[in-house]
mmCIF file of C-alpha atoms in Angstrom:
data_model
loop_
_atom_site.group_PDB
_atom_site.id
_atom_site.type_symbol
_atom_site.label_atom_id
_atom_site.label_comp_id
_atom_site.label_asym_id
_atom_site.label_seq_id
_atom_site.Cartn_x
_atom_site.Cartn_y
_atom_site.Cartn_z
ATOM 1 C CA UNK A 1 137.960 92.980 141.191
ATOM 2 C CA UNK A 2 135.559 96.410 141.603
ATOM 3 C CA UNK A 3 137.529 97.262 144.852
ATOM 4 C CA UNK A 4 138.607 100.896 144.628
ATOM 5 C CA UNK A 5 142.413 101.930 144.227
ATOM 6 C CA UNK A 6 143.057 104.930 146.667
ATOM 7 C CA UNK A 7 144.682 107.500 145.297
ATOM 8 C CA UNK A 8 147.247 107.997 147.514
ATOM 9 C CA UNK A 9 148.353 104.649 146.422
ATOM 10 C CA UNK A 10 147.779 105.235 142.691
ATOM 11 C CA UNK A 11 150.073 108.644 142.988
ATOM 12 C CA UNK A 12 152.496 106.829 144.669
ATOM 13 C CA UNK A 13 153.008 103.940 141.904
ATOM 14 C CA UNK A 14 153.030 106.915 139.465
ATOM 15 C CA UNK A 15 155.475 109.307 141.513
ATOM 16 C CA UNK A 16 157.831 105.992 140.954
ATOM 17 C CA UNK A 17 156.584 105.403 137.090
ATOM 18 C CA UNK A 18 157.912 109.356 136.501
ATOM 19 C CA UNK A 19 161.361 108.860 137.016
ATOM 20 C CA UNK A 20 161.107 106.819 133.383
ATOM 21 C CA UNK A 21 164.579 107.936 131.404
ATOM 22 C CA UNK A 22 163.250 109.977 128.226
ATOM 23 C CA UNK A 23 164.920 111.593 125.224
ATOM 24 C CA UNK A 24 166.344 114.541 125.513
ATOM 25 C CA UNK A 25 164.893 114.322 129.315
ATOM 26 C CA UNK A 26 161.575 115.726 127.929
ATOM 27 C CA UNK A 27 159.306 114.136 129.514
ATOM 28 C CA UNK A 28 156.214 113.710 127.340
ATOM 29 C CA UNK A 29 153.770 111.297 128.453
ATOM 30 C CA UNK A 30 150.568 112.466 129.835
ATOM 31 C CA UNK A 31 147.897 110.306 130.906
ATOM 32 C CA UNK A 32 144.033 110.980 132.473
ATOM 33 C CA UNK A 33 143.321 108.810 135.766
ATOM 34 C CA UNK A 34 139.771 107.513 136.006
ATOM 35 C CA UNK A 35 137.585 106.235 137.990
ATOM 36 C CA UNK A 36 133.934 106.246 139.717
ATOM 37 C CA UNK A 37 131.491 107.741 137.193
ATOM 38 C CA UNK A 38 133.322 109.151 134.756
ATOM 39 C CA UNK A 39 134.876 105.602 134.520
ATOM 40 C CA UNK A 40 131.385 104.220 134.538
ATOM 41 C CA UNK A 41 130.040 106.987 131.938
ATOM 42 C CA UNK A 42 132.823 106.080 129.536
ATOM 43 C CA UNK A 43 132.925 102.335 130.033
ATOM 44 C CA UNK A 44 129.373 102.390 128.310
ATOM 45 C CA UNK A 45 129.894 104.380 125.600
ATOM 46 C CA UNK A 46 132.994 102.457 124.722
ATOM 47 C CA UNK A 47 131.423 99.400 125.428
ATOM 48 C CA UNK A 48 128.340 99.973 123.685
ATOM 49 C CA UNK A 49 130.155 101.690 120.252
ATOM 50 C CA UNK A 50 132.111 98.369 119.878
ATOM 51 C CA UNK A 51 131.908 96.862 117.154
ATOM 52 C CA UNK A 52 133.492 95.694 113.635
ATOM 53 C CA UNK A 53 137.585 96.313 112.863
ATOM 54 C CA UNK A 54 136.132 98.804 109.749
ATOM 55 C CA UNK A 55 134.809 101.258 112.780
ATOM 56 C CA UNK A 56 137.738 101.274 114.797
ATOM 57 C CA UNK A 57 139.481 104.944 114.077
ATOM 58 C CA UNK A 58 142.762 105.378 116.787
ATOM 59 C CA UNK A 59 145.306 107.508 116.625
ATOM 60 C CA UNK A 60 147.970 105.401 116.006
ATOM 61 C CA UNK A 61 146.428 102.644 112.772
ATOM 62 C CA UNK A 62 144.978 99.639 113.929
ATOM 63 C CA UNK A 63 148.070 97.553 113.244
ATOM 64 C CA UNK A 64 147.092 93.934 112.829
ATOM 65 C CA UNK A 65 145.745 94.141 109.501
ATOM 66 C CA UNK A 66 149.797 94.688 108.705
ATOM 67 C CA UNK A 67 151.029 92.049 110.744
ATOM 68 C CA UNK A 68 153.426 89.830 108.441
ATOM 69 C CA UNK A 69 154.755 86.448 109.478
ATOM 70 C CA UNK A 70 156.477 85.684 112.271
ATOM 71 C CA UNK A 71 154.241 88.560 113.840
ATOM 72 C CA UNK A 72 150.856 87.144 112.785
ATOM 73 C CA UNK A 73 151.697 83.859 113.511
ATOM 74 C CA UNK A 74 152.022 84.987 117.195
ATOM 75 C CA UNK A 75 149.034 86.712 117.698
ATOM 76 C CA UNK A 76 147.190 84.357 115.655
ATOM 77 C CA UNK A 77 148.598 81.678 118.971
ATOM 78 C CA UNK A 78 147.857 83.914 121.464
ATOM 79 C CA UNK A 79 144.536 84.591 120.203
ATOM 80 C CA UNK A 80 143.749 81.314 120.207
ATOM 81 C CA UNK A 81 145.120 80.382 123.720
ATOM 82 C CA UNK A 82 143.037 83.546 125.380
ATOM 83 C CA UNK A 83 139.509 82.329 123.690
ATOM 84 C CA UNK A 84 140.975 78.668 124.897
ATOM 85 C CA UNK A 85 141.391 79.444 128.390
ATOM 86 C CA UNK A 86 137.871 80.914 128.710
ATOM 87 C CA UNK A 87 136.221 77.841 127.179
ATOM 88 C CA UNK A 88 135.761 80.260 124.137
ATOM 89 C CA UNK A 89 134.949 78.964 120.622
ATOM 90 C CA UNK A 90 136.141 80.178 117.865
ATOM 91 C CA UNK A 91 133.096 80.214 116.294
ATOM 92 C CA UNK A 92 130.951 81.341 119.497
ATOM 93 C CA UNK A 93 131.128 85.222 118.374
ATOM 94 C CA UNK A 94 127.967 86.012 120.913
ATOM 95 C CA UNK A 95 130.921 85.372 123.416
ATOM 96 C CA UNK A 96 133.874 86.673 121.599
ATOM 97 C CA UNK A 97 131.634 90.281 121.237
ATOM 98 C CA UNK A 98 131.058 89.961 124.796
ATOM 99 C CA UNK A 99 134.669 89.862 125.531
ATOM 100 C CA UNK A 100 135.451 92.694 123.314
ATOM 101 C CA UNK A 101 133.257 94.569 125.165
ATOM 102 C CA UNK A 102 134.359 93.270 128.575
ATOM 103 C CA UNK A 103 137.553 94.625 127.180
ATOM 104 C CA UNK A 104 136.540 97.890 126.189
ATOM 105 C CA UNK A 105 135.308 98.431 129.930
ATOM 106 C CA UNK A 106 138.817 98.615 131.010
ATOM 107 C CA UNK A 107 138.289 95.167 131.998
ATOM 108 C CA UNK A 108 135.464 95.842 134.860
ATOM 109 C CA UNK A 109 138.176 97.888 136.779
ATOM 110 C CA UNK A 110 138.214 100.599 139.003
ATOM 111 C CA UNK A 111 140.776 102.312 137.491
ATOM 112 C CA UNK A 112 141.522 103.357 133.987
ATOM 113 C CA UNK A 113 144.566 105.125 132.553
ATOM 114 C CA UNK A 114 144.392 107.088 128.744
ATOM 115 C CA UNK A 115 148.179 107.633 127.863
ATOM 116 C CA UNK A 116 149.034 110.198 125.170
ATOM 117 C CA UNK A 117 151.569 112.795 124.238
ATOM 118 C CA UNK A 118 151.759 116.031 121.764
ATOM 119 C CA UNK A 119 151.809 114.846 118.156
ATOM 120 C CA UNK A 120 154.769 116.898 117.369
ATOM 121 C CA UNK A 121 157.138 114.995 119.503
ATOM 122 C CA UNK A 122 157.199 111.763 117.109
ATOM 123 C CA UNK A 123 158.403 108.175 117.880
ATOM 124 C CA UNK A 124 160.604 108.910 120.478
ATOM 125 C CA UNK A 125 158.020 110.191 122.496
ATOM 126 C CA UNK A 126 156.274 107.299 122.219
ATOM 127 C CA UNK A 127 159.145 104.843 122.831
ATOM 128 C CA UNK A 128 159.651 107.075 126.221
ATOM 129 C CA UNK A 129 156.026 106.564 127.291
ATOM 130 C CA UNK A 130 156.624 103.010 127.010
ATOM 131 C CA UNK A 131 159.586 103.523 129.409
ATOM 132 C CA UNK A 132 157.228 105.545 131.887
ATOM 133 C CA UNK A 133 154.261 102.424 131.347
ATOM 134 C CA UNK A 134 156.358 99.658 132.037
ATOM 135 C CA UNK A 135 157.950 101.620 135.363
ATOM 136 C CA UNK A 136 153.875 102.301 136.244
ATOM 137 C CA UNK A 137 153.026 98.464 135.874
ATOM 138 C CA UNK A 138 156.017 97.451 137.794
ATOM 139 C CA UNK A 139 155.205 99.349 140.917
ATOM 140 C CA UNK A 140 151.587 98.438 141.027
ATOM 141 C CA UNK A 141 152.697 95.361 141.563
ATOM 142 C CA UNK A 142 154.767 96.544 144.385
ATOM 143 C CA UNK A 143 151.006 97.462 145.959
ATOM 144 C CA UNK A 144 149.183 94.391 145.131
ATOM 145 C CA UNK A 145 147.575 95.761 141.899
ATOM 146 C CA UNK A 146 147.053 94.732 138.182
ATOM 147 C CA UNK A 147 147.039 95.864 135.743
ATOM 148 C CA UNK A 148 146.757 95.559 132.088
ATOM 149 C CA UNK A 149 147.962 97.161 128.793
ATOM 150 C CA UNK A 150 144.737 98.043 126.598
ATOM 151 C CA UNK A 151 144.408 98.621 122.638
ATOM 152 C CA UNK A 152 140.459 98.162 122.957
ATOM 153 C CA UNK A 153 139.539 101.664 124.813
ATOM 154 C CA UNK A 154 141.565 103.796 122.587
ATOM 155 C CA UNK A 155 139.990 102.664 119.408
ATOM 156 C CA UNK A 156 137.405 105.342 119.354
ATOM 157 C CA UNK A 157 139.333 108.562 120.370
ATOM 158 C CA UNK A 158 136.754 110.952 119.897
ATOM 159 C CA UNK A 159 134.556 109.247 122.705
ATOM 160 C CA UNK A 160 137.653 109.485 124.875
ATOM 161 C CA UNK A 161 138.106 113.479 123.730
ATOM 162 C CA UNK A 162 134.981 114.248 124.682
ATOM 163 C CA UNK A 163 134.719 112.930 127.953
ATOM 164 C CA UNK A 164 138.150 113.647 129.276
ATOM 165 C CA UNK A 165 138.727 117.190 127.329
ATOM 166 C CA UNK A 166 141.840 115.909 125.212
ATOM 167 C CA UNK A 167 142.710 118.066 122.701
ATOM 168 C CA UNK A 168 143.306 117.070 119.045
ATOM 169 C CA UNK A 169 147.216 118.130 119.535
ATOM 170 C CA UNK A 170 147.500 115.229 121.269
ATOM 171 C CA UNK A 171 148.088 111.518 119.918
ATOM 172 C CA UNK A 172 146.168 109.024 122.567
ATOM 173 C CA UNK A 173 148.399 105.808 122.481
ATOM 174 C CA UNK A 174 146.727 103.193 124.263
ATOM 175 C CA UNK A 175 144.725 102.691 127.857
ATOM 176 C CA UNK A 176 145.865 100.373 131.141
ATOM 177 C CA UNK A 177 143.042 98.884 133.562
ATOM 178 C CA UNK A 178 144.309 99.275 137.089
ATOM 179 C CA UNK A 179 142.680 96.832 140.061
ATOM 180 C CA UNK A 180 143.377 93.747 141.888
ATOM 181 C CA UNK A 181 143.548 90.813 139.951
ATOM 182 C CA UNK A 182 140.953 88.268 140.554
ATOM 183 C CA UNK A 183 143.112 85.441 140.640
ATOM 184 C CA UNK A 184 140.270 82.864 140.041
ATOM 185 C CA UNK A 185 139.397 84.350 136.877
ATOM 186 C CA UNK A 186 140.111 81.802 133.792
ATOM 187 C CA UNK A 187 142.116 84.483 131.753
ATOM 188 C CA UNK A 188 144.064 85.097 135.071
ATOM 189 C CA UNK A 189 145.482 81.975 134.571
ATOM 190 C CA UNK A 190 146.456 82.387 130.964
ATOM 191 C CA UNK A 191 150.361 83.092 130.405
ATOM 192 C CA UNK A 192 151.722 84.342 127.113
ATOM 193 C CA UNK A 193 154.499 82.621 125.633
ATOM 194 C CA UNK A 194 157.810 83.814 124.347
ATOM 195 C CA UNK A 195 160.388 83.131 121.772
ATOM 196 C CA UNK A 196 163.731 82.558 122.443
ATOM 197 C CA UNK A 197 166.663 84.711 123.156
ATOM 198 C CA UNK A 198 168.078 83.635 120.152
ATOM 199 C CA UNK A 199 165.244 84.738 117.846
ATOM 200 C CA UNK A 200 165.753 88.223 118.587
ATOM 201 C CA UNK A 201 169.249 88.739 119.659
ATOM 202 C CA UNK A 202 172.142 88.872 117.829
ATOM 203 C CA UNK A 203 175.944 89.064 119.059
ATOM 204 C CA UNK A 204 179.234 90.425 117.727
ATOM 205 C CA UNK A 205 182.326 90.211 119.331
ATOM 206 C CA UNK A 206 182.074 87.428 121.669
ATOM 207 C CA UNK A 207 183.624 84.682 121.792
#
């Protein structure tokens, strides 16, 4: 929904979202918090520089071109499930572009989120801004909010740069839309799947 997050509320879910274990305590995620029309200004250009896999330049490599069974076979599902929930054909790429750039809005919502840390802190300073992302989306819930993990609006860093003054010494990891979920909305519905515990886990020295 367009309904504006106060941001009282939004420094309260992130005062909670902080206190994120990290290596070495350090700390390292940084993120911008936008909305109103710098949100708007950027939604557009992100929106409207969309376009084919060949374009995209993020920081971090666009990964799926790597993905190796069982990993592609699970996008490849999801994928297909998303599109399927809309009433999305596979072929219909008029509508598939128009939800790639739906998703490069930061999903219509109010409130956008760029996450990124200094380059020369490596993987565990990524692994700990995972920690801090998953505390952030927890608590929103706490408040009512959505919110969503986003690959699309960090595929074109330099736009993001530009309009939000991050320096090159910083790696921009990903984006999260912040709002409150339209729970009528098709893809609202839409649940990902899971494997079992058993696929990932394995045990030693139980009986």
């Amino acid at each position: 929904k367009p309904d504006p997050v106060p941001k009282e509320v939004l420094a309260k879910i992130m005062e909670v979202a902080l206190r994120a274990p990290s290596t070495d305590n350090t700390q390292p995620w940084e993120f911008a918090v936008v909305t109103g029309p710098v949100l708007a200004d950027l939604k557009k250009s992100l929106s409207d520089k969309m376009g084919a896999p060949t374009d995209f330049t993020p920081d971090i490599p666009f990964p799926i071109p790597n993905y190796k069974p069982p990993y592609i076979d699970r996008s490849k599902k999801q994928g297909k499930k998303v599109f399927e929930s809309m009433g999305i054909a596979r072929d219909d790429w008029p509508r598939r572009m128009e939800w790639y750039r739906y998703m490069a809005r930061f999903m219509d919502a109010p409130v956008g989120l760029i996450l990124y840390v200094e380059r020369c802190l490596g993987a565990y300073a990524i692994l700990d801004t995972g920690l801090f992302l998953e505390n952030l989306m927890l608590a929103a819930m706490n408040y009512g909010l959505g919110t969503c993990t986003q690959m699309a609006v960090v595929l074109y860093p330099e736009i993001l740069r530009k309009a939000l003054n991050i320096p090159e010494s910083k790696l921009i990891l990903c984006g999260v839309a912040i709002g409150y979920p339209d729970e009528n909305a098709p893809v609202n519905k839409f649940r990902s799947e899971r494997e079992s515990l058993d696929t990932f886990a394995s045990w030693y020295g139980f009986d």
